[in-house]
CSV table of C-alpha atoms in Angstrom, one decimal:
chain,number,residue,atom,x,y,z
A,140,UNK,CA,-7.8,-17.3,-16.1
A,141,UNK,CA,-10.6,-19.2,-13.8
A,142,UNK,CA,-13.3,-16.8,-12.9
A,143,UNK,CA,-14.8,-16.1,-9.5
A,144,UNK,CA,-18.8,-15.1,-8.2
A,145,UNK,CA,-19.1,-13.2,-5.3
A,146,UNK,CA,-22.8,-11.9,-4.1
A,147,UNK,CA,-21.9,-7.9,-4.8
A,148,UNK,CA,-22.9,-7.0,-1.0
A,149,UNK,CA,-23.7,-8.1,2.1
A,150,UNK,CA,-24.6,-7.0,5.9
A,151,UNK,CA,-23.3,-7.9,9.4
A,152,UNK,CA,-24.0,-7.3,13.1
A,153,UNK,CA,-21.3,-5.7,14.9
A,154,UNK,CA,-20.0,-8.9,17.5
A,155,UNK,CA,-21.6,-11.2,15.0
A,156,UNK,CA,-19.5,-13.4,12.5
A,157,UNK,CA,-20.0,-13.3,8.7
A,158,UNK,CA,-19.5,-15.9,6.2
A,159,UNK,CA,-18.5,-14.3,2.8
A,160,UNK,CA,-19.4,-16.7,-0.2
A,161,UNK,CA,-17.3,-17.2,-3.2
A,162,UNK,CA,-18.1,-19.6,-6.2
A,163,UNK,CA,-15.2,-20.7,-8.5
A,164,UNK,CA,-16.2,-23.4,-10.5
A,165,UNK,CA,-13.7,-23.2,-13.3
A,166,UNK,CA,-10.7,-23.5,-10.6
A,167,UNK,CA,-8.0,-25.8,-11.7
A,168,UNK,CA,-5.6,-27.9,-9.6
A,169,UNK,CA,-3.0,-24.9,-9.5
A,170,UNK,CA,-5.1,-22.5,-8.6
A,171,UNK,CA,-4.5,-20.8,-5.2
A,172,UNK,CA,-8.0,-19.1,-3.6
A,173,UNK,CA,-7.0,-15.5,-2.0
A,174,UNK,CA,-8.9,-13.2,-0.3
A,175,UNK,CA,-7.9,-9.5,-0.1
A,176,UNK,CA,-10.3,-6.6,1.2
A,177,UNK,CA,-10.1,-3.2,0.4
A,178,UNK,CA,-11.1,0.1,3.4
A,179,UNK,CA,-12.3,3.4,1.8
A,180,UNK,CA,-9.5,4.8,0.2
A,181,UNK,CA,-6.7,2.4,0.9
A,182,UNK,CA,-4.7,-0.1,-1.6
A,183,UNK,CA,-5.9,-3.9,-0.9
A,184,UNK,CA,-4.4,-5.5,2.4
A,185,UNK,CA,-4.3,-9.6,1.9
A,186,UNK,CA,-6.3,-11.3,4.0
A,187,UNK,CA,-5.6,-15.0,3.8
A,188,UNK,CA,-5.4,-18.0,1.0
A,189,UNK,CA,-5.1,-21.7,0.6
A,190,UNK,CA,-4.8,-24.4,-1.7
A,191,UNK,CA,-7.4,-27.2,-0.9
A,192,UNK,CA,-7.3,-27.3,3.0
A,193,UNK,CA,-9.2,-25.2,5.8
A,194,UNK,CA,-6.6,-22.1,6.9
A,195,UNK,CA,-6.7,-19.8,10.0
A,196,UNK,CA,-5.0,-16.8,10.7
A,197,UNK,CA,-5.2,-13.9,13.1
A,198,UNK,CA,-7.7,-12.3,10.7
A,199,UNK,CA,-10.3,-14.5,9.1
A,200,UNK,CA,-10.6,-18.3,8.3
A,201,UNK,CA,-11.0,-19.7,4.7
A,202,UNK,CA,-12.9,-22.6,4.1
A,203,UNK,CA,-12.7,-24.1,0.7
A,204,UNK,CA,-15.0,-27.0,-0.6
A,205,UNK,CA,-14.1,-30.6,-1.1
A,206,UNK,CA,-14.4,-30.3,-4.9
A,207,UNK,CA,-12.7,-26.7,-4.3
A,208,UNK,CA,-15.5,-25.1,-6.7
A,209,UNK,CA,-16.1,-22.8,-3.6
A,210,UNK,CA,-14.9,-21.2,-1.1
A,211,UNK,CA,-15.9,-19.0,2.1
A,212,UNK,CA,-14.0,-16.5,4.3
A,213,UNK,CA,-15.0,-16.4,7.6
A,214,UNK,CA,-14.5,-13.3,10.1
A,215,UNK,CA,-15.2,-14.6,13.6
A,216,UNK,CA,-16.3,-11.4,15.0
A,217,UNK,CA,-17.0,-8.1,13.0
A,218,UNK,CA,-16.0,-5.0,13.7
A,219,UNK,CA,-16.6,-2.0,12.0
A,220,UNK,CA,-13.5,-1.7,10.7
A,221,UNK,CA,-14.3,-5.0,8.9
A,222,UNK,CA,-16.3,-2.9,6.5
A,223,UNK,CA,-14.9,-2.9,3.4
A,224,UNK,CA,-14.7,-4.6,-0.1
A,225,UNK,CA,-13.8,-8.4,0.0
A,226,UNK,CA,-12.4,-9.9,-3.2
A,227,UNK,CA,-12.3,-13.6,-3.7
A,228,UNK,CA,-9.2,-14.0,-6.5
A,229,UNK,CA,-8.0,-17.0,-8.1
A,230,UNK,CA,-3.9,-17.1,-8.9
A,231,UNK,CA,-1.7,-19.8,-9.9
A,232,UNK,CA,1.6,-19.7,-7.8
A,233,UNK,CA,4.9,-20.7,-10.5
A,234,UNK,CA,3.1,-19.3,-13.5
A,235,UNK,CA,5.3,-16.5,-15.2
A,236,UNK,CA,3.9,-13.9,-13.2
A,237,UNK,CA,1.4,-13.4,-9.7
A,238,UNK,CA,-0.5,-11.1,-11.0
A,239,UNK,CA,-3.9,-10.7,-9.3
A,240,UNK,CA,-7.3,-10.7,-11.4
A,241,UNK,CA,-9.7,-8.5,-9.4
A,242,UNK,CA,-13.6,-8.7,-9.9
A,243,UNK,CA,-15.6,-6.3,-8.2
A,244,UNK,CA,-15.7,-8.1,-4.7
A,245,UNK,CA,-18.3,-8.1,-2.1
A,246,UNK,CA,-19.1,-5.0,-0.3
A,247,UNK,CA,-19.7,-5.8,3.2
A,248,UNK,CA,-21.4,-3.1,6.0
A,249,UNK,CA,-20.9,-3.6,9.6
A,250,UNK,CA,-23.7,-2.3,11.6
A,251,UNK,CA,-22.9,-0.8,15.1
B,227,UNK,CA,8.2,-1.4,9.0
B,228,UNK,CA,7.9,1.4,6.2
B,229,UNK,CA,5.3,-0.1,3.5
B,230,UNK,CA,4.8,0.6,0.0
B,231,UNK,CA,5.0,4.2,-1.0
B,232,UNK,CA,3.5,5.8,-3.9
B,233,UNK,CA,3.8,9.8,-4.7
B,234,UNK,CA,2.2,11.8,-5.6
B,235,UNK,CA,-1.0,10.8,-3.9
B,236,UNK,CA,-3.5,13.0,-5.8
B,237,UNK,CA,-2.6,14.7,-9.5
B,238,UNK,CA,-4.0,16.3,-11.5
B,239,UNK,CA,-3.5,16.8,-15.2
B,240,UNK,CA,-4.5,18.3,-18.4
B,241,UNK,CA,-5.4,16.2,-21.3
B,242,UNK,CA,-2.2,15.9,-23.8
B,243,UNK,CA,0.1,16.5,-21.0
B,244,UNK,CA,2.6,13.5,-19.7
B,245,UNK,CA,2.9,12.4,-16.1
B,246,UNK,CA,5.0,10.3,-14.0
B,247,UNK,CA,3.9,8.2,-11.2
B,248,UNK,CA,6.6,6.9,-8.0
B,249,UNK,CA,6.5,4.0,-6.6
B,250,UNK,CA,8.8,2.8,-3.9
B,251,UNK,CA,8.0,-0.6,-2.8
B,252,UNK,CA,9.4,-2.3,0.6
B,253,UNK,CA,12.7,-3.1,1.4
B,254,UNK,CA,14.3,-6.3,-0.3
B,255,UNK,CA,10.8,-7.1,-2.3
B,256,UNK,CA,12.1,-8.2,-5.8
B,257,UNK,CA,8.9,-8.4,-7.4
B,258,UNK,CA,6.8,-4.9,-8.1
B,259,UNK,CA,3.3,-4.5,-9.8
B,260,UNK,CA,1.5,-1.9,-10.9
B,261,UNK,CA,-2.7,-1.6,-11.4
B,262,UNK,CA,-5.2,0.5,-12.4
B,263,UNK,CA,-8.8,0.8,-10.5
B,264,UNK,CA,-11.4,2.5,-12.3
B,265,UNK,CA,-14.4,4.0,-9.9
B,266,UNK,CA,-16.8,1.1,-8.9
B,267,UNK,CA,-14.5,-1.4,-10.2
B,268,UNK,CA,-11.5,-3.6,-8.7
B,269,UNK,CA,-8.1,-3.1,-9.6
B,270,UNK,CA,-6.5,-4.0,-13.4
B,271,UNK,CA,-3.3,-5.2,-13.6
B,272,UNK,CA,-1.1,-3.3,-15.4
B,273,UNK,CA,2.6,-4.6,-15.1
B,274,UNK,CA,4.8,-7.1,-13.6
B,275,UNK,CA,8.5,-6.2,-13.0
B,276,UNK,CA,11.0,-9.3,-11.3
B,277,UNK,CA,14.0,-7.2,-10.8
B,278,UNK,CA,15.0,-4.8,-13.2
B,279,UNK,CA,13.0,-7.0,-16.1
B,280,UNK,CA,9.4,-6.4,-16.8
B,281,UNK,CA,8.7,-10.0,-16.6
B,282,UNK,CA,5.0,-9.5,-17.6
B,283,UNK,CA,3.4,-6.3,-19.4
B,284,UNK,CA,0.1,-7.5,-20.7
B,285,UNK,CA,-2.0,-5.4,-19.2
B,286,UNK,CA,-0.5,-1.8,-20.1
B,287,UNK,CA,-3.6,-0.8,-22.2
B,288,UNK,CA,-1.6,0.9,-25.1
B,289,UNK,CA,1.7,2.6,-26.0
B,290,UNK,CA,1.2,5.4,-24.0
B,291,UNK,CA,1.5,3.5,-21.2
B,292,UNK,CA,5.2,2.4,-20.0
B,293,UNK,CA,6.9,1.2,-16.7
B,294,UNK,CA,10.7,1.4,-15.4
B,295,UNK,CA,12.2,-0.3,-12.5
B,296,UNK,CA,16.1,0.7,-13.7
B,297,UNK,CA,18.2,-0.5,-10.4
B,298,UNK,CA,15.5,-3.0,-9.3
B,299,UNK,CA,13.9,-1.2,-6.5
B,300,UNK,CA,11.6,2.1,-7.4
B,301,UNK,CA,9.4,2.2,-10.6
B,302,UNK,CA,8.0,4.8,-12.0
B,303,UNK,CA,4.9,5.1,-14.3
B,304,UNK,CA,5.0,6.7,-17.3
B,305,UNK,CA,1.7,8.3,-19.2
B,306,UNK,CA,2.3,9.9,-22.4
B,307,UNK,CA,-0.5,12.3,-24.1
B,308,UNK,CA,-2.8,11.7,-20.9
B,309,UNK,CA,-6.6,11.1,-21.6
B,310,UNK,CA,-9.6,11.6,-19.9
B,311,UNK,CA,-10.1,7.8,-19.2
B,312,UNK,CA,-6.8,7.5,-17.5
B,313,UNK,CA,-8.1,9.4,-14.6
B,314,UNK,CA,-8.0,6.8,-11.8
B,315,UNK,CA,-5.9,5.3,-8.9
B,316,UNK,CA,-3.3,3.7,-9.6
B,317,UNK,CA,-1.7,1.3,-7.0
B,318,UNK,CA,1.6,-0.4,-6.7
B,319,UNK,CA,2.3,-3.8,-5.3
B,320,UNK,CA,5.2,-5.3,-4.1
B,321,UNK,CA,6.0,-8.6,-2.9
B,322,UNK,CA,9.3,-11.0,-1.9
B,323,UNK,CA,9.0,-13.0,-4.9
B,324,UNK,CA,6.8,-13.7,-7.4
B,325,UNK,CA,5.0,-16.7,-5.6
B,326,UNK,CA,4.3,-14.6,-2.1
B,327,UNK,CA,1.9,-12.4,-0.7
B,328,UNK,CA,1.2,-8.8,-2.4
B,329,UNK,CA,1.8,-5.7,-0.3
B,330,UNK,CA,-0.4,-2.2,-1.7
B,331,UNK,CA,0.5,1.0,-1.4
B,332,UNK,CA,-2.3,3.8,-0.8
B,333,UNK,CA,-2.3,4.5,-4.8
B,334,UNK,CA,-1.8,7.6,-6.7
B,335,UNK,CA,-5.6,9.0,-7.8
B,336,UNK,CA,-5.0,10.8,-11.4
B,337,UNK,CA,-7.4,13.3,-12.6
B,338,UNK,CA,-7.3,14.4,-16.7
B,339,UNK,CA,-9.2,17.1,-17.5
């Protein structure tokens, strides 16, 4: 399974957007690139993911390289309810199975 | 819509004892997963089940460990002769098929002492 790098924390503004980094350079051409976060104490909400173009949803924006050995999730505007743990996960969609392989994310604090 | 359920949400345990853990996933998902997270750490998968069938079971950790989805809609997790190191939370998944989006529940935190 391709691995991912993520920085292990990060800071934001409140109002401010935040670009979270995510390096994959083993992906391979089946690969999908999610993003899930985690709040205190909650079970992992999805976020977004794409394949090898930009993507936009009501939460965040995804931009994945040319050569798709990175990728970056944008939030537009923090909130403090952003903070949380973002994980960057690599999964291959028609395998047997979807299972998701964790690592330990990026911790990202919203200040007020 | 109701989400993912998981009871209980907090047990706790004595070392050699065996424990069961509910999960009751969304309406009309066909695919249910089950992880592990460890303090500090991001979640381990466990267990796939499509339908009744544990289509994928590579990540149960040992024999103690085992998973049941009998009439293709709530799975329970089974821990025989609990251990210290079990103590985490353990979160269920569900999703519409195997090639959509995951859906978490809050996760059941066990505690062996």
């Amino acid at each position: 399974d391709a691995k991912t790098t993520q920085p292990n924390s990060m800071e934001s503004n409140e109002e401010e957007p935040v670009h979270l980094p995510c390096n994959h350079s083993t992906i391979s051409g089946t690969d999908y690139i999610h993003w899930y976060r985690q709040l205190p104490s909650q079970g992992p909400e999805y976020v977004i993911h794409g394949l090898t173009s930009n993507v936009n949803n009501r939460m965040a924006s995804l931009a994945i390289a040319e050569d798709r050995k990175s990728s970056t999730l944008i939030l537009h505007r923090a909130t403090l309810r952003d903070a949380a743990v973002y994980y960057c996960i690599l999964t291959v969609y028609g395998g047997a199975t979807n299972k998701l392989i964790f690592g330990t994310g990026t911790l990202l604090a919203v200040q007020p | 819509g109701a989400g993912v359920s998981q009871t209980p949400s907090n047990k706790v345990t004595e070392k050699g004892k065996y424990v069961e853990l509910r999960c009751d996933p969304i309406s009309g998902h066909t695919a249910l997963y089950w992880y592990r997270q460890s303090l500090g750490q991001g979640p381990e998968f466990l267990i796939y089940f499509q339908g009744t069938g544990a289509a994928d079971d590579s990540g149960l950790p040992n024999d103690r460990f085992f998973a049941v989805r009998p009439e293709g809609s709530v799975s329970t997790l089974k821990i025989q002769r609990t251990e210290r190191g079990d103590s985490a939370v353990y979160l269920c998944a569900s999703s519409l098929g195997r090639r959509s989006v995951q859906f978490f529940g809050p996760g059941t935190r066990l505690t062996v002492l």
